[in-house]
GROMACS .gro file of C-alpha atoms in nm:
model
  230
    1LEU     CA    1   0.844  -1.660   1.034
    2SER     CA    2   1.174  -1.708   1.067
    3LYS     CA    3   1.458  -1.424   1.029
    4ALA     CA    4   1.609  -1.594   0.773
    5LEU     CA    5   1.268  -1.585   0.572
    6LEU     CA    6   1.275  -1.224   0.640
    7ASN     CA    7   1.614  -1.160   0.554
    8THR     CA    8   1.516  -1.349   0.184
    9ILE     CA    9   1.260  -1.152   0.122
   10GLU     CA   10   1.455  -0.782   0.193
   11GLN     CA   11   1.720  -0.919  -0.021
   12GLU     CA   12   1.470  -0.940  -0.329
   13ILE     CA   13   1.312  -0.617  -0.232
   14ARG     CA   14   1.651  -0.462  -0.286
   15GLU     CA   15   1.715  -0.666  -0.574
   16VAL     CA   16   1.392  -0.561  -0.773
   17TYR     CA   17   1.458  -0.209  -0.651
   18THR     CA   18   1.799  -0.170  -0.772
   19SER     CA   19   1.705  -0.378  -1.131
   20ASP     CA   20   1.591  -0.050  -1.312
   21ASN     CA   21   1.490   0.309  -1.307
   22ARG     CA   22   1.096   0.311  -1.252
   23PRO     CA   23   0.988   0.461  -0.930
   24TRP     CA   24   0.782   0.268  -0.696
   25VAL     CA   25   0.422   0.385  -0.581
   26ILE     CA   26   0.320   0.169  -0.244
   27GLY     CA   27  -0.018   0.188  -0.170
   28PHE     CA   28  -0.079   0.233   0.220
   29SER     CA   29  -0.426   0.180   0.366
   30GLY     CA   30  -0.318   0.196   0.765
   31GLY     CA   31  -0.404  -0.154   0.786
   32LYS     CA   32  -0.207  -0.476   0.863
   33ASP     CA   33  -0.112  -0.581   0.512
   34SER     CA   34   0.003  -0.257   0.345
   35THR     CA   35   0.170  -0.218   0.706
   36THR     CA   36   0.377  -0.516   0.680
   37ALA     CA   37   0.470  -0.452   0.307
   38LEU     CA   38   0.595  -0.108   0.355
   39GLN     CA   39   0.801  -0.212   0.651
   40LEU     CA   40   0.970  -0.450   0.476
   41VAL     CA   41   1.036  -0.224   0.183
   42TRP     CA   42   1.166   0.055   0.451
   43THR     CA   43   1.396  -0.170   0.617
   44ALA     CA   44   1.560  -0.368   0.280
   45LEU     CA   45   1.657   0.006   0.161
   46SER     CA   46   1.790   0.109   0.490
   47ALA     CA   47   2.050  -0.117   0.461
   48LEU     CA   48   2.146   0.020   0.076
   49LYS     CA   49   2.422   0.235   0.043
   50PRO     CA   50   2.267   0.600  -0.009
   51GLU     CA   51   2.386   0.594  -0.359
   52ALA     CA   52   2.207   0.348  -0.437
   53ARG     CA   53   1.862   0.483  -0.276
   54THR     CA   54   1.820   0.740  -0.575
   55LYS     CA   55   1.489   0.609  -0.736
   56PRO     CA   56   1.208   0.779  -0.578
   57ILE     CA   57   0.915   0.602  -0.386
   58TYR     CA   58   0.589   0.732  -0.343
   59VAL     CA   59   0.373   0.604  -0.041
   60ILE     CA   60  -0.017   0.682  -0.129
   61SER     CA   61  -0.291   0.677   0.099
   62SER     CA   62  -0.664   0.675  -0.053
   63ASP     CA   63  -0.870   0.930   0.211
   64THR     CA   64  -1.237   0.816   0.112
   65LEU     CA   65  -1.372   1.148   0.319
   66VAL     CA   66  -1.590   0.946   0.506
   67GLU     CA   67  -1.349   0.720   0.748
   68THR     CA   68  -1.390   0.674   1.130
   69PRO     CA   69  -1.191   0.970   1.311
   70MET     CA   70  -1.020   0.727   1.523
   71MET     CA   71  -0.894   0.580   1.147
   72SER     CA   72  -0.821   0.923   0.964
   73SER     CA   73  -0.620   1.066   1.248
   74TYR     CA   74  -0.439   0.741   1.274
   75VAL     CA   75  -0.326   0.775   0.920
   76ASP     CA   76  -0.250   1.118   0.926
   77THR     CA   77  -0.011   1.101   1.205
   78VAL     CA   78   0.140   0.778   1.044
   79LEU     CA   79   0.179   0.962   0.704
   80GLN     CA   80   0.321   1.323   0.890
   81LYS     CA   81   0.599   1.036   1.128
   82MET     CA   82   0.695   0.877   0.769
   83ASN     CA   83   0.759   1.227   0.606
   84GLU     CA   84   0.963   1.297   0.909
   85THR     CA   85   1.164   1.012   0.966
   86ALA     CA   86   1.236   0.955   0.581
   87LYS     CA   87   1.389   1.313   0.574
   88THR     CA   88   1.642   1.250   0.870
   89ALA     CA   89   1.724   0.892   0.694
   90LYS     CA   90   1.773   1.038   0.386
   91LEU     CA   91   1.529   0.800   0.208
   92PRO     CA   92   1.375   0.883  -0.125
   93ILE     CA   93   1.064   0.810   0.034
   94SER     CA   94   0.743   1.044   0.047
   95ALA     CA   95   0.394   1.011   0.182
   96HIS     CA   96   0.078   1.155   0.023
   97LYS     CA   97  -0.298   1.115   0.092
   98VAL     CA   98  -0.503   1.105  -0.208
   99VAL     CA   99  -0.874   1.222  -0.213
  100PRO     CA  100  -1.151   1.136  -0.459
  101ILE     CA  101  -1.263   1.437  -0.709
  102VAL     CA  102  -1.614   1.607  -0.620
  103ASP     CA  103  -1.773   1.418  -0.851
  104ASP     CA  104  -1.700   1.104  -0.726
  105SER     CA  105  -1.676   1.130  -0.374
  106PHE     CA  106  -1.950   0.929  -0.103
  107TRP     CA  107  -2.207   1.242  -0.046
  108VAL     CA  108  -2.245   1.329  -0.372
  109ASN     CA  109  -2.319   0.994  -0.474
  110LEU     CA  110  -2.528   0.913  -0.161
  111ILE     CA  111  -2.767   1.190  -0.174
  112GLY     CA  112  -2.714   1.357  -0.489
  113ARG     CA  113  -2.739   1.070  -0.724
  114GLY     CA  114  -2.951   0.880  -0.504
  115TYR     CA  115  -2.724   0.531  -0.471
  116PRO     CA  116  -2.758   0.316  -0.182
  117VAL     CA  117  -2.541   0.232   0.080
  118PRO     CA  118  -2.248   0.041  -0.039
  119SER     CA  119  -2.299  -0.288  -0.023
  120THR     CA  120  -2.138  -0.657  -0.171
  121GLN     CA  121  -2.420  -0.646  -0.473
  122PHE     CA  122  -2.351  -0.239  -0.557
  123ARG     CA  123  -1.973  -0.194  -0.448
  124TRP     CA  124  -1.938   0.165  -0.586
  125CYS     CA  125  -1.760   0.284  -0.281
  126THR     CA  126  -1.424   0.121  -0.335
  127GLU     CA  127  -1.370   0.201  -0.699
  128ARG     CA  128  -1.486   0.543  -0.678
  129LEU     CA  129  -1.336   0.650  -0.324
  130LYS     CA  130  -1.016   0.481  -0.291
  131ILE     CA  131  -0.924   0.308  -0.647
  132ASN     CA  132  -0.945   0.604  -0.904
  133PRO     CA  133  -0.753   0.860  -0.653
  134ALA     CA  134  -0.501   0.593  -0.643
  135ASN     CA  135  -0.502   0.538  -1.035
  136ALA     CA  136  -0.493   0.904  -1.076
  137PHE     CA  137  -0.192   0.947  -0.910
  138ILE     CA  138  -0.006   0.619  -1.040
  139LEU     CA  139  -0.088   0.778  -1.382
  140ASP     CA  140   0.071   1.116  -1.295
  141ARG     CA  141   0.380   0.907  -1.224
  142VAL     CA  142   0.362   0.706  -1.543
  143ALA     CA  143   0.320   1.071  -1.713
  144GLU     CA  144   0.628   1.173  -1.582
  145HIS     CA  145   0.857   0.869  -1.546
  146GLY     CA  146   0.758   0.677  -1.873
  147GLU     CA  147   0.663   0.353  -1.593
  148VAL     CA  148   0.601   0.277  -1.258
  149ILE     CA  149   0.596  -0.041  -1.011
  150VAL     CA  150   0.349  -0.017  -0.805
  151VAL     CA  151   0.391  -0.230  -0.448
  152LEU     CA  152   0.086  -0.381  -0.264
  153GLY     CA  153   0.048  -0.551   0.045
  154VAL     CA  154  -0.205  -0.829  -0.078
  155ARG     CA  155  -0.131  -1.212   0.006
  156SER     CA  156  -0.261  -1.504  -0.221
  157SER     CA  157  -0.395  -1.650   0.112
  158GLU     CA  158  -0.665  -1.412   0.136
  159SER     CA  159  -0.898  -1.607  -0.137
  160ALA     CA  160  -0.863  -1.811  -0.413
  161THR     CA  161  -0.971  -1.538  -0.660
  162ARG     CA  162  -0.690  -1.303  -0.520
  163SER     CA  163  -0.455  -1.585  -0.595
  164GLN     CA  164  -0.579  -1.701  -0.943
  165VAL     CA  165  -0.536  -1.319  -1.035
  166MET     CA  166  -0.185  -1.266  -0.890
  167SER     CA  167  -0.110  -1.541  -1.122
  168LEU     CA  168  -0.284  -1.414  -1.417
  169HIS     CA  169  -0.045  -1.131  -1.510
  170ARG     CA  170   0.252  -1.231  -1.349
  171ILE     CA  171   0.585  -1.175  -1.587
  172SER     CA  172   0.783  -1.513  -1.638
  173GLY     CA  173   1.092  -1.506  -1.458
  174SER     CA  174   1.011  -1.202  -1.320
  175HIS     CA  175   0.902  -1.083  -0.966
  176LEU     CA  176   0.673  -0.850  -1.115
  177SER     CA  177   0.337  -0.854  -1.254
  178ARG     CA  178   0.148  -0.637  -1.526
  179HIS     CA  179  -0.079  -0.396  -1.381
  180SER     CA  180  -0.461  -0.527  -1.451
  181THR     CA  181  -0.605  -0.217  -1.563
  182LEU     CA  182  -0.325   0.056  -1.609
  183PRO     CA  183  -0.087   0.046  -1.908
  184LYS     CA  184   0.300   0.104  -1.829
  185ALA     CA  185   0.260   0.028  -1.467
  186PHE     CA  186   0.376  -0.280  -1.320
  187VAL     CA  187   0.286  -0.486  -0.958
  188TYR     CA  188   0.512  -0.565  -0.722
  189THR     CA  189   0.360  -0.820  -0.432
  190PRO     CA  190   0.655  -0.860  -0.141
  191ILE     CA  191   0.436  -1.048   0.107
  192GLU     CA  192   0.253  -1.253  -0.139
  193SER     CA  193   0.337  -1.591   0.051
  194PHE     CA  194   0.312  -1.455   0.445
  195THR     CA  195  -0.053  -1.567   0.610
  196VAL     CA  196  -0.264  -1.385   0.821
  197ASP     CA  197  -0.068  -1.536   1.131
  198ASP     CA  198   0.250  -1.400   0.955
  199VAL     CA  199   0.157  -1.054   0.923
  200TRP     CA  200   0.067  -1.019   1.273
  201THR     CA  201   0.364  -1.174   1.410
  202TYR     CA  202   0.604  -0.958   1.217
  203LEU     CA  203   0.415  -0.628   1.316
  204LEU     CA  204   0.423  -0.771   1.717
  205GLN     CA  205   0.785  -0.852   1.663
  206VAL     CA  206   0.957  -0.577   1.434
  207ARG     CA  207   0.912  -0.201   1.565
  208SER     CA  208   0.785   0.021   1.314
  209PRO     CA  209   1.081   0.175   1.125
  210TRP     CA  210   0.891   0.570   1.115
  211GLY     CA  211   0.820   0.566   1.491
  212ALA     CA  212   0.444   0.411   1.466
  213ASN     CA  213   0.316   0.197   1.722
  214ASN     CA  214   0.196  -0.124   1.560
  215ARG     CA  215   0.027  -0.214   1.848
  216ASP     CA  216  -0.221   0.068   1.775
  217LEU     CA  217  -0.310  -0.159   1.482
  218VAL     CA  218  -0.405  -0.410   1.702
  219THR     CA  219  -0.651  -0.173   1.889
  220LEU     CA  220  -0.814  -0.062   1.547
  221TYR     CA  221  -0.880  -0.369   1.437
  222ARG     CA  222  -1.046  -0.500   1.766
  223ASN     CA  223  -1.262  -0.203   1.732
  224ALA     CA  224  -1.308  -0.201   1.333
  225GLN     CA  225  -1.679  -0.329   1.203
  226ALA     CA  226  -1.700  -0.524   0.914
  227GLY     CA  227  -1.787  -0.336   0.581
  228GLU     CA  228  -1.648  -0.224   0.259
  229CYS     CA  229  -1.636   0.146   0.407
  230PRO     CA  230  -1.604   0.083   0.746
   0.00000   0.00000   0.00000
């Protein structure tokens, strides 16, 4: 992962940011990919003159309310650090936690409706607990601003399906794609070309601009168990 490549990506981020007035909504899970994308955006925009940093950036993290205490505490701490550091640095970045409505919450569905535990055959968890709260936040920003750009830490090398979907909605001649389900929302994927090795190399070599310790992420991943709602 060369310095030249990082400089090119950061320059692209600045160009996309300053090219229009549409606010950004950055999806942040606390995981390695979304952390890498947000770090790159944060670093790139820090290099802009203050008068060019006028467009609001909303960092949103979906709390499923059934995360492990370790992950939940980690994300809460990181969001707090982001808000404090952004304010001090006069960056137009604000971090927000979104939660599912009661009707969509894990225990209402598991106990109240008798749903089985989420599995690959019945993936009700991600949509109700993560996607819907994030989409509600995005639609509120659309109502407020007209259009928004959603910045996602997704990589085409994750899977052939992911790569195909990303290509399908691409706008010709643009760094943006159309959002697959939300009208007036567009998608920007700055780490699309990264491999998993690129992500870990970046996180372990580049210090977090909001003061988190990226090595904590290594520990979290080492201790994590597989599953849709770990």
